[in-house]
XYZ file of C-alpha atoms in Angstrom:
295
model
C 0.000 0.000 0.000
C 1.481 3.344 -0.957
C 1.574 6.483 1.161
C -1.337 8.134 -0.657
C -3.570 5.137 0.007
C -2.482 5.200 3.652
C -3.643 8.827 3.875
C -6.989 7.863 2.351
C -7.305 5.100 4.949
C -6.614 7.613 7.728
C -9.422 9.835 6.429
C -11.816 6.883 6.162
C -10.912 5.681 9.640
C -11.628 9.184 10.926
C -15.060 9.292 9.283
C -15.990 5.817 10.547
C -14.798 6.575 14.084
C -16.903 9.741 14.176
C -19.979 7.832 12.991
C -19.356 5.003 15.478
C -19.054 7.245 18.543
C -22.118 9.368 17.717
C -24.881 7.121 19.175
C -22.941 6.692 22.425
C -22.463 10.447 22.773
C -26.176 10.975 22.157
C -27.012 8.472 24.906
C -24.710 10.302 27.322
C -26.357 13.637 26.492
C -29.823 12.128 27.041
C -28.730 10.880 30.476
C -26.853 14.043 31.475
C -29.319 14.980 34.215
C -28.661 11.645 35.930
C -24.900 12.108 35.721
C -24.968 14.975 38.199
C -22.266 17.599 37.830
C -21.118 19.048 34.511
C -17.578 18.088 35.488
C -18.546 14.415 35.676
C -20.421 14.717 32.363
C -17.248 16.100 30.748
C -15.165 13.237 32.128
C -17.555 10.559 30.848
C -18.032 12.253 27.461
C -14.306 12.725 26.965
C -13.510 9.151 28.014
C -16.043 7.619 25.597
C -15.224 9.913 22.667
C -11.472 9.551 23.098
C -11.702 5.775 23.529
C -13.502 5.341 20.196
C -11.315 7.786 18.254
C -8.110 6.389 19.783
C -9.089 2.755 19.147
C -9.971 3.379 15.502
C -6.828 5.387 14.765
C -4.758 2.872 16.730
C -5.821 0.148 14.308
C -4.481 1.912 11.205
C -1.012 0.316 11.120
C -2.482 -3.151 11.515
C -4.915 -2.499 8.661
C -2.309 -0.986 6.332
C 0.295 -3.670 7.066
C -2.311 -6.491 7.245
C -0.823 -7.429 10.609
C -3.288 -8.896 13.115
C -0.908 -8.408 16.038
C -0.550 -4.703 15.220
C -4.295 -4.405 14.594
C -5.464 -5.742 17.960
C -2.620 -4.291 20.016
C -3.204 -0.937 18.290
C -6.914 -0.990 19.147
C -6.184 -1.787 22.792
C -3.418 0.761 23.298
C -5.306 3.319 21.201
C -8.402 2.919 23.372
C -6.365 3.439 26.552
C -4.420 6.475 25.348
C -7.519 7.822 23.608
C -9.563 7.621 26.816
C -6.963 9.667 28.671
C -6.707 12.067 25.730
C -10.459 12.519 25.614
C -10.782 13.258 29.310
C -7.910 15.742 29.221
C -9.265 17.388 26.061
C -12.759 17.831 27.476
C -11.388 19.189 30.753
C -9.183 21.646 28.857
C -12.262 22.693 26.911
C -14.240 23.379 30.094
C -11.368 25.368 31.591
C -11.093 27.456 28.444
C -14.844 28.081 28.451
C -14.635 29.540 31.949
C -11.644 31.696 31.008
C -13.307 32.833 27.784
C -16.505 33.563 29.695
C -14.742 35.868 32.120
C -13.134 37.777 29.265
C -15.677 37.674 26.466
C -18.809 38.340 28.474
C -17.457 41.821 29.124
C -16.221 42.457 25.585
C -18.259 40.419 23.123
C -22.035 40.312 23.138
C -22.230 37.213 21.003
C -20.490 34.891 23.501
C -22.423 31.868 22.238
C -21.308 32.430 18.646
C -17.617 33.054 19.416
C -16.595 32.221 22.971
C -18.103 28.758 23.270
C -17.143 27.438 19.799
C -13.591 28.792 20.025
C -13.082 27.445 23.545
C -14.446 24.047 22.634
C -12.413 23.927 19.417
C -9.277 24.473 21.509
C -10.403 21.572 23.679
C -10.827 19.386 20.591
C -7.340 20.476 19.513
C -5.965 19.415 22.922
C -7.633 16.043 22.524
C -6.221 15.718 19.000
C -2.731 16.360 20.397
C -3.062 13.587 22.961
C -4.567 11.142 20.466
C -1.766 11.876 17.986
C 0.759 11.436 20.778
C -0.588 7.951 21.450
C 1.032 6.362 18.386
C 4.415 7.742 19.413
C 3.959 6.341 22.918
C 2.970 2.945 21.530
C 6.036 2.786 19.265
C 8.433 4.451 21.708
C 9.355 7.008 19.036
C 9.665 10.703 19.858
C 9.675 11.498 16.127
C 6.338 9.746 15.648
C 5.060 11.455 18.805
C 5.937 14.897 17.375
C 4.303 14.033 14.058
C 1.170 12.849 15.837
C 1.014 15.841 18.158
C 1.322 18.376 15.321
C -1.126 16.534 13.080
C -3.522 16.079 15.997
C -3.277 19.742 16.957
C -4.088 21.037 13.460
C -6.648 18.344 12.706
C -8.293 18.611 16.110
C -8.534 22.398 15.814
C -9.949 22.317 12.274
C -12.310 19.474 13.097
C -13.343 21.125 16.355
C -14.284 24.384 14.637
C -16.250 22.476 11.989
C -18.090 20.404 14.582
C -18.941 23.312 16.885
C -20.183 25.619 14.144
C -22.273 22.908 12.508
C -24.004 22.370 15.855
C -24.257 26.146 16.434
C -25.811 27.008 13.069
C -28.033 23.905 12.956
C -29.079 23.417 16.611
C -32.415 21.860 15.652
C -30.905 19.471 13.112
C -30.915 16.076 14.805
C -27.947 14.827 12.793
C -25.808 17.953 13.295
C -23.520 16.253 15.811
C -23.400 13.139 13.618
C -22.129 15.203 10.677
C -19.840 17.173 12.979
C -18.227 14.065 14.484
C -17.558 12.598 11.034
C -16.032 15.859 9.790
C -13.908 16.041 12.945
C -12.609 12.507 12.316
C -12.040 13.235 8.617
C -9.980 16.359 9.300
C -8.043 14.690 12.104
C -7.119 11.803 9.784
C -6.302 14.140 6.891
C -3.893 16.294 8.882
C -2.302 13.326 10.657
C -1.539 11.836 7.231
C -0.367 15.152 5.794
C 2.028 15.941 8.652
C 3.228 12.336 8.733
C 4.261 12.596 5.098
C 5.843 16.048 5.467
C 7.932 15.022 8.482
C 8.909 11.531 7.307
C 12.421 10.471 6.304
C 11.253 8.648 3.199
C 9.685 5.293 2.349
C 10.822 1.759 1.622
C 9.158 0.455 -1.548
C 8.980 -3.343 -1.800
C 10.050 -4.422 -5.283
C 9.180 -8.110 -5.449
C 7.198 -10.994 -4.077
C 3.767 -11.238 -2.513
C 3.629 -7.636 -1.315
C 5.294 -6.007 -4.324
C 4.478 -2.287 -4.514
C 3.790 -1.821 -0.810
C 5.393 1.256 0.761
C 6.530 1.519 4.369
C 6.850 5.072 5.628
C 9.871 5.942 7.770
C 8.485 8.218 10.472
C 10.166 6.913 13.614
C 13.698 6.881 15.007
C 14.028 3.091 15.042
C 12.499 0.619 12.599
C 13.004 -3.142 12.324
C 12.721 -5.677 9.475
C 12.089 -9.344 10.212
C 9.733 -12.310 10.178
C 8.351 -11.761 13.685
C 4.968 -9.990 13.915
C 6.300 -7.407 16.375
C 8.616 -5.931 13.699
C 7.745 -2.677 12.006
C 8.175 -4.315 8.593
C 7.048 -7.950 8.747
C 8.495 -10.183 6.012
C 7.160 -13.615 6.956
C 5.991 -14.207 3.365
C 9.628 -14.201 2.195
C 12.502 -16.660 2.637
C 15.872 -16.203 4.291
C 14.442 -13.774 6.866
C 15.423 -13.897 10.534
C 13.030 -13.003 13.347
C 14.740 -9.598 13.579
C 16.897 -9.211 10.500
C 17.832 -5.537 10.169
C 17.473 -2.222 11.981
C 17.047 1.243 10.525
C 17.936 4.164 12.792
C 17.748 7.917 12.307
C 20.831 9.480 13.880
C 21.408 13.235 13.521
C 19.100 13.342 10.485
C 21.005 10.520 8.791
C 19.235 7.253 7.946
C 21.387 4.204 8.671
C 20.672 0.516 8.239
C 22.335 -2.141 10.395
C 22.578 -5.903 10.157
C 20.822 -7.258 13.240
C 21.265 -10.986 12.654
C 24.577 -12.815 12.419
C 22.930 -15.651 10.470
C 21.605 -13.937 7.343
C 23.081 -10.910 5.651
C 21.831 -7.480 4.680
C 22.782 -6.447 1.148
C 22.723 -2.840 -0.103
C 23.444 -2.150 -3.765
C 24.773 -5.737 -4.171
C 27.233 -5.362 -1.277
C 27.003 -7.132 2.088
C 26.976 -4.534 4.864
C 27.185 -4.381 8.633
C 26.243 -0.698 8.681
C 25.346 1.646 5.849
C 24.189 5.241 5.489
C 21.188 5.161 3.182
C 20.806 7.569 0.303
C 17.906 7.946 -2.115
C 17.495 5.015 -4.580
C 19.597 2.589 -2.545
C 18.416 -0.986 -3.142
C 18.234 -3.133 -0.022
C 17.980 -6.913 -0.007
C 16.822 -8.740 3.122
C 16.493 -12.462 2.487
C 14.780 -12.644 -0.887
C 12.863 -9.394 -0.324
C 14.117 -6.315 -2.175
C 13.367 -2.680 -1.320
C 14.274 0.662 -2.814
C 14.670 3.622 -0.470
C 12.786 6.638 -1.814
C 11.926 10.108 -0.551
């Protein structure tokens, strides 16, 4: 799967996650009187919303790589980090509403048309940051965390504004929040994919075999090739592959590949290597799988 298709998947995942969480958010709003304080309502709403969004976005690598281990572990870790992100985002939103209220009630007559949507959009942006951060936490990569945070910030802000103003201008439209949640997810996925591409260090394009044409984006400090499902690039459909065969590391903005296994070799441009600084159009052979490194 190439990078463009991955970005399309991120957008689709965002739309589906927004649609999936909508009925649960409506049920919470219908029961809000029984939940007591507005603080508790914010906690529950944020937990549920973040859990759904985080779980769906957490599954993306498993879907793209067709890796069941990554799919289920991504859903689980995404749900956990998303729940925390949602609660923090909704609490930030409430804090900003109070601050905006103190300031805007004295200076802007139309508080409901400016203060509330802007404050809540900032809360959605905060939640987007934490959800984007989740993938970096799961992979242990600060680079991926920065990509996710920036993409989540921009996507969460854009999606938050869209959601809040749809609800504001169409308060009597029953499906306003439904449309708003889907647009929020779409924009979050779009900007996560856009920033991921802009901040990546290139892609590895597979040139042969069962998965010929698939691209693996390099957007983390450490990346592993091997036959084991826990690798970033799983090559169990190929021969001559060790469980962990090779490592790619980004060191001072240089991309280097290392032989991890002493059993089978790593070949770059027809030469056996222990360590090699990658440049654009290098051809890498791992077992009988061949890649070209592209930007």
